[in-house]
Amino acid sequence: MKKITLILLFLSVTAAQAQIKGFSEKGTGIVHLEQHQFKLDLFSPGISYEVGLFRNQSVSVALGLGMAAYEPGYVFGLALNNRYRYYHNFNRRVDRNKNVSGNSGNYIAAAQAIFFSQARLTTNITGPDDFNLGFYGMVYGIQRTYPKGFNFNVELGGGYYKGDGVPSGYGPLIGFTFGWVATKRKSRKPTFD
C-alpha cells in the first residue's frame, strides 16, 4: 500500500514539473483542463489539488474526512484520496456552450483511498488498534465549478478494500465534496449549468 501511494505521489510531482516546463494547449495539450487547481473542501473539511496531464486527463490528490463501508464493517476518519481522471465530455460541453472552466465535466477515474489508523475517528471492524485500510477501484464522477469558484464533486464506484491487519473485501465508494476553488481558472464565457 505504501509503494502505490509513493508511486502516485511521484506521478503527481512529475506531472507538475512537466506542466511547469511547458506543456502547451495546442494539438494534444490540455485544451480544456486547468493546469493546476487547488480546492478547499467545506462539506467534509479538507483540501485537494488537481493537475492537468494530457488532453482530458488529470491526477488529483485530496486529504479530508471520509468513510469506508465494506463487508467487514466501516471506518470513519481522515483519508488520502488519489484519482487518475479521464474527462469524457469536455468537447460535447463546449459544443453546447456549457461551462468547462474549473474542470467542469464528467469523468471516469482509477481511484485509491487510504484510511489511516492514526486519524481514525470511529470503526466497528474488529482487529488491532493500529490497522490501516486501502481502497482500490474505479469511480464515475461529476464535477462542476461555478463563476465565483464554488465547486461540487460527486463520485460513485466500487472496488477492493485491502485491510492491513484486518479482513479485506469488496464494497462501494461514494464521495461528495463541496468547496471553493482557490486558484485562478481559465476565462470562458459559456452559459453555466
PDB file of C-alpha atoms in Angstrom:
ATOM      1  CA  MET A   1       0.000   0.000   0.000  1.00  0.00           C
ATOM      2  CA  LYS A   2       2.867   2.374   0.800  1.00  0.00           C
ATOM      3  CA  LYS A   3       4.509   1.635  -2.580  1.00  0.00           C
ATOM      4  CA  ILE A   4       1.355   2.537  -4.505  1.00  0.00           C
ATOM      5  CA  THR A   5       0.968   5.767  -2.537  1.00  0.00           C
ATOM      6  CA  LEU A   6       4.583   6.708  -3.225  1.00  0.00           C
ATOM      7  CA  ILE A   7       4.151   5.937  -6.942  1.00  0.00           C
ATOM      8  CA  LEU A   8       1.022   8.137  -7.158  1.00  0.00           C
ATOM      9  CA  LEU A   9       2.743  10.982  -5.319  1.00  0.00           C
ATOM     10  CA  PHE A  10       5.770  10.633  -7.631  1.00  0.00           C
ATOM     11  CA  LEU A  11       3.488  10.781 -10.688  1.00  0.00           C
ATOM     12  CA  SER A  12       1.778  13.889  -9.300  1.00  0.00           C
ATOM     13  CA  VAL A  13       5.082  15.673  -8.712  1.00  0.00           C
ATOM     14  CA  THR A  14       6.425  14.585 -12.124  1.00  0.00           C
ATOM     15  CA  ALA A  15       3.251  15.834 -13.806  1.00  0.00           C
ATOM     16  CA  ALA A  16       3.505  19.165 -12.006  1.00  0.00           C
ATOM     17  CA  GLN A  17       7.120  19.548 -13.129  1.00  0.00           C
ATOM     18  CA  ALA A  18       6.146  18.725 -16.707  1.00  0.00           C
ATOM     19  CA  GLN A  19       3.446  21.400 -16.553  1.00  0.00           C
ATOM     20  CA  ILE A  20       5.941  23.973 -15.353  1.00  0.00           C
ATOM     21  CA  LYS A  21       8.353  23.066 -18.175  1.00  0.00           C
ATOM     22  CA  GLY A  22       5.758  23.963 -20.741  1.00  0.00           C
ATOM     23  CA  PHE A  23       3.003  21.650 -21.877  1.00  0.00           C
ATOM     24  CA  SER A  24       1.157  23.749 -24.420  1.00  0.00           C
ATOM     25  CA  GLU A  25      -2.514  23.889 -25.217  1.00  0.00           C
ATOM     26  CA  LYS A  26      -2.018  23.100 -28.889  1.00  0.00           C
ATOM     27  CA  GLY A  27      -2.664  19.762 -30.550  1.00  0.00           C
ATOM     28  CA  THR A  28      -2.745  17.117 -27.862  1.00  0.00           C
ATOM     29  CA  GLY A  29      -2.183  19.575 -24.993  1.00  0.00           C
ATOM     30  CA  ILE A  30      -4.570  20.213 -22.120  1.00  0.00           C
ATOM     31  CA  VAL A  31      -7.010  22.358 -24.078  1.00  0.00           C
ATOM     32  CA  HIS A  32      -9.909  22.337 -21.595  1.00  0.00           C
ATOM     33  CA  LEU A  33      -8.216  21.234 -18.366  1.00  0.00           C
ATOM     34  CA  GLU A  34      -6.876  23.571 -15.752  1.00  0.00           C
ATOM     35  CA  GLN A  35      -3.118  23.165 -15.400  1.00  0.00           C
ATOM     36  CA  HIS A  36      -3.383  23.429 -11.602  1.00  0.00           C
ATOM     37  CA  GLN A  37      -6.454  23.518  -9.425  1.00  0.00           C
ATOM     38  CA  PHE A  38      -6.343  23.838  -5.634  1.00  0.00           C
ATOM     39  CA  LYS A  39      -9.621  23.446  -3.751  1.00  0.00           C
ATOM     40  CA  LEU A  40     -10.716  23.910  -0.145  1.00  0.00           C
ATOM     41  CA  ASP A  41     -13.423  21.382   0.740  1.00  0.00           C
ATOM     42  CA  LEU A  42     -16.041  22.841   3.054  1.00  0.00           C
ATOM     43  CA  PHE A  43     -18.570  19.980   3.366  1.00  0.00           C
ATOM     44  CA  SER A  44     -16.073  17.432   4.675  1.00  0.00           C
ATOM     45  CA  PRO A  45     -13.185  19.619   5.793  1.00  0.00           C
ATOM     46  CA  GLY A  46     -10.144  19.042   3.623  1.00  0.00           C
ATOM     47  CA  ILE A  47      -8.019  20.148   0.707  1.00  0.00           C
ATOM     48  CA  SER A  48      -7.492  18.848  -2.807  1.00  0.00           C
ATOM     49  CA  TYR A  49      -5.123  19.509  -5.676  1.00  0.00           C
ATOM     50  CA  GLU A  50      -5.639  18.538  -9.329  1.00  0.00           C
ATOM     51  CA  VAL A  51      -3.005  18.673 -12.074  1.00  0.00           C
ATOM     52  CA  GLY A  52      -3.859  18.524 -15.786  1.00  0.00           C
ATOM     53  CA  LEU A  53      -1.615  15.990 -17.522  1.00  0.00           C
ATOM     54  CA  PHE A  54      -2.754  15.402 -21.088  1.00  0.00           C
ATOM     55  CA  ARG A  55      -5.851  16.124 -23.122  1.00  0.00           C
ATOM     56  CA  ASN A  56      -8.822  15.354 -20.832  1.00  0.00           C
ATOM     57  CA  GLN A  57      -6.643  13.577 -18.209  1.00  0.00           C
ATOM     58  CA  SER A  58      -5.653  14.712 -14.738  1.00  0.00           C
ATOM     59  CA  VAL A  59      -4.346  13.459 -11.425  1.00  0.00           C
ATOM     60  CA  SER A  60      -5.869  14.626  -8.161  1.00  0.00           C
ATOM     61  CA  VAL A  61      -4.864  14.219  -4.524  1.00  0.00           C
ATOM     62  CA  ALA A  62      -7.227  15.067  -1.661  1.00  0.00           C
ATOM     63  CA  LEU A  63      -6.959  14.892   2.107  1.00  0.00           C
ATOM     64  CA  GLY A  64     -10.125  15.068   4.175  1.00  0.00           C
ATOM     65  CA  LEU A  65     -12.732  13.189   6.156  1.00  0.00           C
ATOM     66  CA  GLY A  66     -14.086  10.020   4.594  1.00  0.00           C
ATOM     67  CA  MET A  67     -15.913   6.806   5.329  1.00  0.00           C
ATOM     68  CA  ALA A  68     -15.153   3.291   4.155  1.00  0.00           C
ATOM     69  CA  ALA A  69     -18.008   0.779   4.309  1.00  0.00           C
ATOM     70  CA  TYR A  70     -17.421  -2.748   3.051  1.00  0.00           C
ATOM     71  CA  GLU A  71     -18.118  -6.394   4.007  1.00  0.00           C
ATOM     72  CA  PRO A  72     -16.377  -6.495   7.467  1.00  0.00           C
ATOM     73  CA  GLY A  73     -17.661  -3.087   8.653  1.00  0.00           C
ATOM     74  CA  TYR A  74     -16.941   0.625   8.444  1.00  0.00           C
ATOM     75  CA  VAL A  75     -14.164   3.127   9.169  1.00  0.00           C
ATOM     76  CA  PHE A  76     -14.622   6.883   9.521  1.00  0.00           C
ATOM     77  CA  GLY A  77     -11.723   9.316   9.699  1.00  0.00           C
ATOM     78  CA  LEU A  78      -9.017  11.126   7.763  1.00  0.00           C
ATOM     79  CA  ALA A  79      -8.450   9.706   4.272  1.00  0.00           C
ATOM     80  CA  LEU A  80      -5.999  10.358   1.451  1.00  0.00           C
ATOM     81  CA  ASN A  81      -7.779  10.091  -1.915  1.00  0.00           C
ATOM     82  CA  ASN A  82      -5.912   9.762  -5.217  1.00  0.00           C
ATOM     83  CA  ARG A  83      -7.561   9.784  -8.646  1.00  0.00           C
ATOM     84  CA  TYR A  84      -6.395   9.426 -12.241  1.00  0.00           C
ATOM     85  CA  ARG A  85      -9.285  11.062 -14.116  1.00  0.00           C
ATOM     86  CA  TYR A  86     -10.371  10.925 -17.736  1.00  0.00           C
ATOM     87  CA  TYR A  87     -12.948  13.640 -18.543  1.00  0.00           C
ATOM     88  CA  HIS A  88     -15.068  12.234 -21.365  1.00  0.00           C
ATOM     89  CA  ASN A  89     -17.456  15.085 -22.174  1.00  0.00           C
ATOM     90  CA  PHE A  90     -15.424  18.306 -22.477  1.00  0.00           C
ATOM     91  CA  ASN A  91     -15.881  18.614 -26.244  1.00  0.00           C
ATOM     92  CA  ARG A  92     -19.629  17.978 -26.041  1.00  0.00           C
ATOM     93  CA  ARG A  93     -19.960  20.601 -23.277  1.00  0.00           C
ATOM     94  CA  VAL A  94     -18.006  23.155 -25.340  1.00  0.00           C
ATOM     95  CA  ASP A  95     -20.125  22.378 -28.440  1.00  0.00           C
ATOM     96  CA  ARG A  96     -23.269  23.037 -26.379  1.00  0.00           C
ATOM     97  CA  ASN A  97     -21.773  26.272 -24.982  1.00  0.00           C
ATOM     98  CA  LYS A  98     -21.607  24.875 -21.422  1.00  0.00           C
ATOM     99  CA  ASN A  99     -19.002  25.646 -18.780  1.00  0.00           C
ATOM    100  CA  VAL A 100     -15.765  23.610 -18.716  1.00  0.00           C
ATOM    101  CA  SER A 101     -13.837  26.110 -16.575  1.00  0.00           C
ATOM    102  CA  GLY A 102     -12.513  24.657 -13.318  1.00  0.00           C
ATOM    103  CA  ASN A 103     -12.571  21.157 -14.847  1.00  0.00           C
ATOM    104  CA  SER A 104     -16.369  21.132 -15.051  1.00  0.00           C
ATOM    105  CA  GLY A 105     -17.172  17.815 -16.628  1.00  0.00           C
ATOM    106  CA  ASN A 106     -17.944  14.147 -16.130  1.00  0.00           C
ATOM    107  CA  TYR A 107     -15.132  11.651 -15.643  1.00  0.00           C
ATOM    108  CA  ILE A 108     -14.127   8.049 -15.152  1.00  0.00           C
ATOM    109  CA  ALA A 109     -11.273   7.539 -12.689  1.00  0.00           C
ATOM    110  CA  ALA A 110      -8.961   4.936 -11.266  1.00  0.00           C
ATOM    111  CA  ALA A 111      -9.340   5.531  -7.539  1.00  0.00           C
ATOM    112  CA  GLN A 112      -7.283   4.894  -4.444  1.00  0.00           C
ATOM    113  CA  ALA A 113      -8.061   5.892  -0.873  1.00  0.00           C
ATOM    114  CA  ILE A 114      -6.102   5.264   2.301  1.00  0.00           C
ATOM    115  CA  PHE A 115      -7.700   5.469   5.742  1.00  0.00           C
ATOM    116  CA  PHE A 116      -5.014   5.994   8.363  1.00  0.00           C
ATOM    117  CA  SER A 117      -5.240   4.404  11.808  1.00  0.00           C
ATOM    118  CA  GLN A 118      -3.710   7.463  13.497  1.00  0.00           C
ATOM    119  CA  ALA A 119      -6.546   9.697  12.258  1.00  0.00           C
ATOM    120  CA  ARG A 120      -9.463   7.288  12.575  1.00  0.00           C
ATOM    121  CA  LEU A 121     -12.457   8.686  14.472  1.00  0.00           C
ATOM    122  CA  THR A 122     -14.572   5.530  14.712  1.00  0.00           C
ATOM    123  CA  THR A 123     -14.840   1.958  13.405  1.00  0.00           C
ATOM    124  CA  ASN A 124     -16.746  -1.260  14.063  1.00  0.00           C
ATOM    125  CA  ILE A 125     -14.118  -3.547  12.493  1.00  0.00           C
ATOM    126  CA  THR A 126     -12.568  -5.939  14.991  1.00  0.00           C
ATOM    127  CA  GLY A 127      -8.810  -6.163  14.900  1.00  0.00           C
ATOM    128  CA  PRO A 128      -5.700  -4.397  16.143  1.00  0.00           C
ATOM    129  CA  ASP A 129      -5.970  -0.729  17.081  1.00  0.00           C
ATOM    130  CA  ASP A 130      -3.388   0.384  14.526  1.00  0.00           C
ATOM    131  CA  PHE A 131      -4.798  -1.031  11.262  1.00  0.00           C
ATOM    132  CA  ASN A 132      -4.838   0.931   8.004  1.00  0.00           C
ATOM    133  CA  LEU A 133      -7.302   0.374   5.200  1.00  0.00           C
ATOM    134  CA  GLY A 134      -6.826   0.956   1.486  1.00  0.00           C
ATOM    135  CA  PHE A 135      -9.359   1.179  -1.349  1.00  0.00           C
ATOM    136  CA  TYR A 136      -8.501   0.351  -4.984  1.00  0.00           C
ATOM    137  CA  GLY A 137     -11.161   0.614  -7.682  1.00  0.00           C
ATOM    138  CA  MET A 138     -12.981   2.729 -10.258  1.00  0.00           C
ATOM    139  CA  VAL A 139     -15.400   5.624  -9.897  1.00  0.00           C
ATOM    140  CA  TYR A 140     -17.629   7.704 -12.129  1.00  0.00           C
ATOM    141  CA  GLY A 141     -17.727  11.358 -11.161  1.00  0.00           C
ATOM    142  CA  ILE A 142     -19.343  14.688 -11.953  1.00  0.00           C
ATOM    143  CA  GLN A 143     -17.521  17.923 -11.136  1.00  0.00           C
ATOM    144  CA  ARG A 144     -18.804  21.469 -11.611  1.00  0.00           C
ATOM    145  CA  THR A 145     -17.128  24.783 -10.836  1.00  0.00           C
ATOM    146  CA  TYR A 146     -19.196  27.971 -10.932  1.00  0.00           C
ATOM    147  CA  PRO A 147     -18.127  31.564 -11.723  1.00  0.00           C
ATOM    148  CA  LYS A 148     -17.484  32.585  -8.091  1.00  0.00           C
ATOM    149  CA  GLY A 149     -15.298  29.495  -7.609  1.00  0.00           C
ATOM    150  CA  PHE A 150     -17.773  27.285  -5.771  1.00  0.00           C
ATOM    151  CA  ASN A 151     -17.293  23.655  -6.712  1.00  0.00           C
ATOM    152  CA  PHE A 152     -19.021  20.346  -6.110  1.00  0.00           C
ATOM    153  CA  ASN A 153     -17.870  16.857  -6.942  1.00  0.00           C
ATOM    154  CA  VAL A 154     -19.921  13.644  -6.718  1.00  0.00           C
ATOM    155  CA  GLU A 155     -18.422  10.170  -7.209  1.00  0.00           C
ATOM    156  CA  LEU A 156     -19.858   6.658  -7.251  1.00  0.00           C
ATOM    157  CA  GLY A 157     -17.901   3.482  -7.756  1.00  0.00           C
ATOM    158  CA  GLY A 158     -16.713   0.262  -6.286  1.00  0.00           C
ATOM    159  CA  GLY A 159     -13.608  -1.751  -5.666  1.00  0.00           C
ATOM    160  CA  TYR A 160     -11.482  -3.740  -3.286  1.00  0.00           C
ATOM    161  CA  TYR A 161     -10.781  -2.694   0.297  1.00  0.00           C
ATOM    162  CA  LYS A 162      -7.438  -4.099   1.453  1.00  0.00           C
ATOM    163  CA  GLY A 163      -7.050  -4.360   5.201  1.00  0.00           C
ATOM    164  CA  ASP A 164      -3.705  -4.083   6.942  1.00  0.00           C
ATOM    165  CA  GLY A 165      -4.234  -6.415   9.927  1.00  0.00           C
ATOM    166  CA  VAL A 166      -7.997  -6.692   9.352  1.00  0.00           C
ATOM    167  CA  PRO A 167     -10.100  -8.598   6.777  1.00  0.00           C
ATOM    168  CA  SER A 168     -10.218  -7.359   3.180  1.00  0.00           C
ATOM    169  CA  GLY A 169     -13.312  -7.259   0.983  1.00  0.00           C
ATOM    170  CA  TYR A 170     -15.299  -5.572  -1.761  1.00  0.00           C
ATOM    171  CA  GLY A 171     -17.527  -2.579  -1.378  1.00  0.00           C
ATOM    172  CA  PRO A 172     -18.824   0.696  -2.815  1.00  0.00           C
ATOM    173  CA  LEU A 173     -17.207   4.108  -2.809  1.00  0.00           C
ATOM    174  CA  ILE A 174     -19.467   7.138  -2.607  1.00  0.00           C
ATOM    175  CA  GLY A 175     -17.984  10.605  -2.411  1.00  0.00           C
ATOM    176  CA  PHE A 176     -19.348  14.127  -2.218  1.00  0.00           C
ATOM    177  CA  THR A 177     -17.402  17.346  -1.765  1.00  0.00           C
ATOM    178  CA  PHE A 178     -18.498  20.944  -1.814  1.00  0.00           C
ATOM    179  CA  GLY A 179     -15.866  23.624  -1.718  1.00  0.00           C
ATOM    180  CA  TRP A 180     -14.193  26.611  -3.254  1.00  0.00           C
ATOM    181  CA  VAL A 181     -11.512  26.641  -5.964  1.00  0.00           C
ATOM    182  CA  ALA A 182      -8.733  28.898  -4.682  1.00  0.00           C
ATOM    183  CA  THR A 183      -6.707  29.040  -7.915  1.00  0.00           C
ATOM    184  CA  LYS A 184      -7.415  31.193 -10.946  1.00  0.00           C
ATOM    185  CA  ARG A 185      -9.496  29.439 -13.589  1.00  0.00           C
ATOM    186  CA  LYS A 186      -9.358  29.734 -17.361  1.00  0.00           C
ATOM    187  CA  SER A 187     -11.557  32.524 -18.625  1.00  0.00           C
ATOM    188  CA  ARG A 188     -14.531  31.310 -20.654  1.00  0.00           C
ATOM    189  CA  LYS A 189     -17.894  32.871 -21.477  1.00  0.00           C
ATOM    190  CA  PRO A 190     -20.371  29.997 -21.925  1.00  0.00           C
ATOM    191  CA  THR A 191     -23.677  29.675 -20.131  1.00  0.00           C
ATOM    192  CA  PHE A 192     -23.490  27.789 -16.840  1.00  0.00           C
ATOM    193  CA  ASP A 193     -25.495  24.710 -15.987  1.00  0.00           C
TER     194      ASP A 193
END
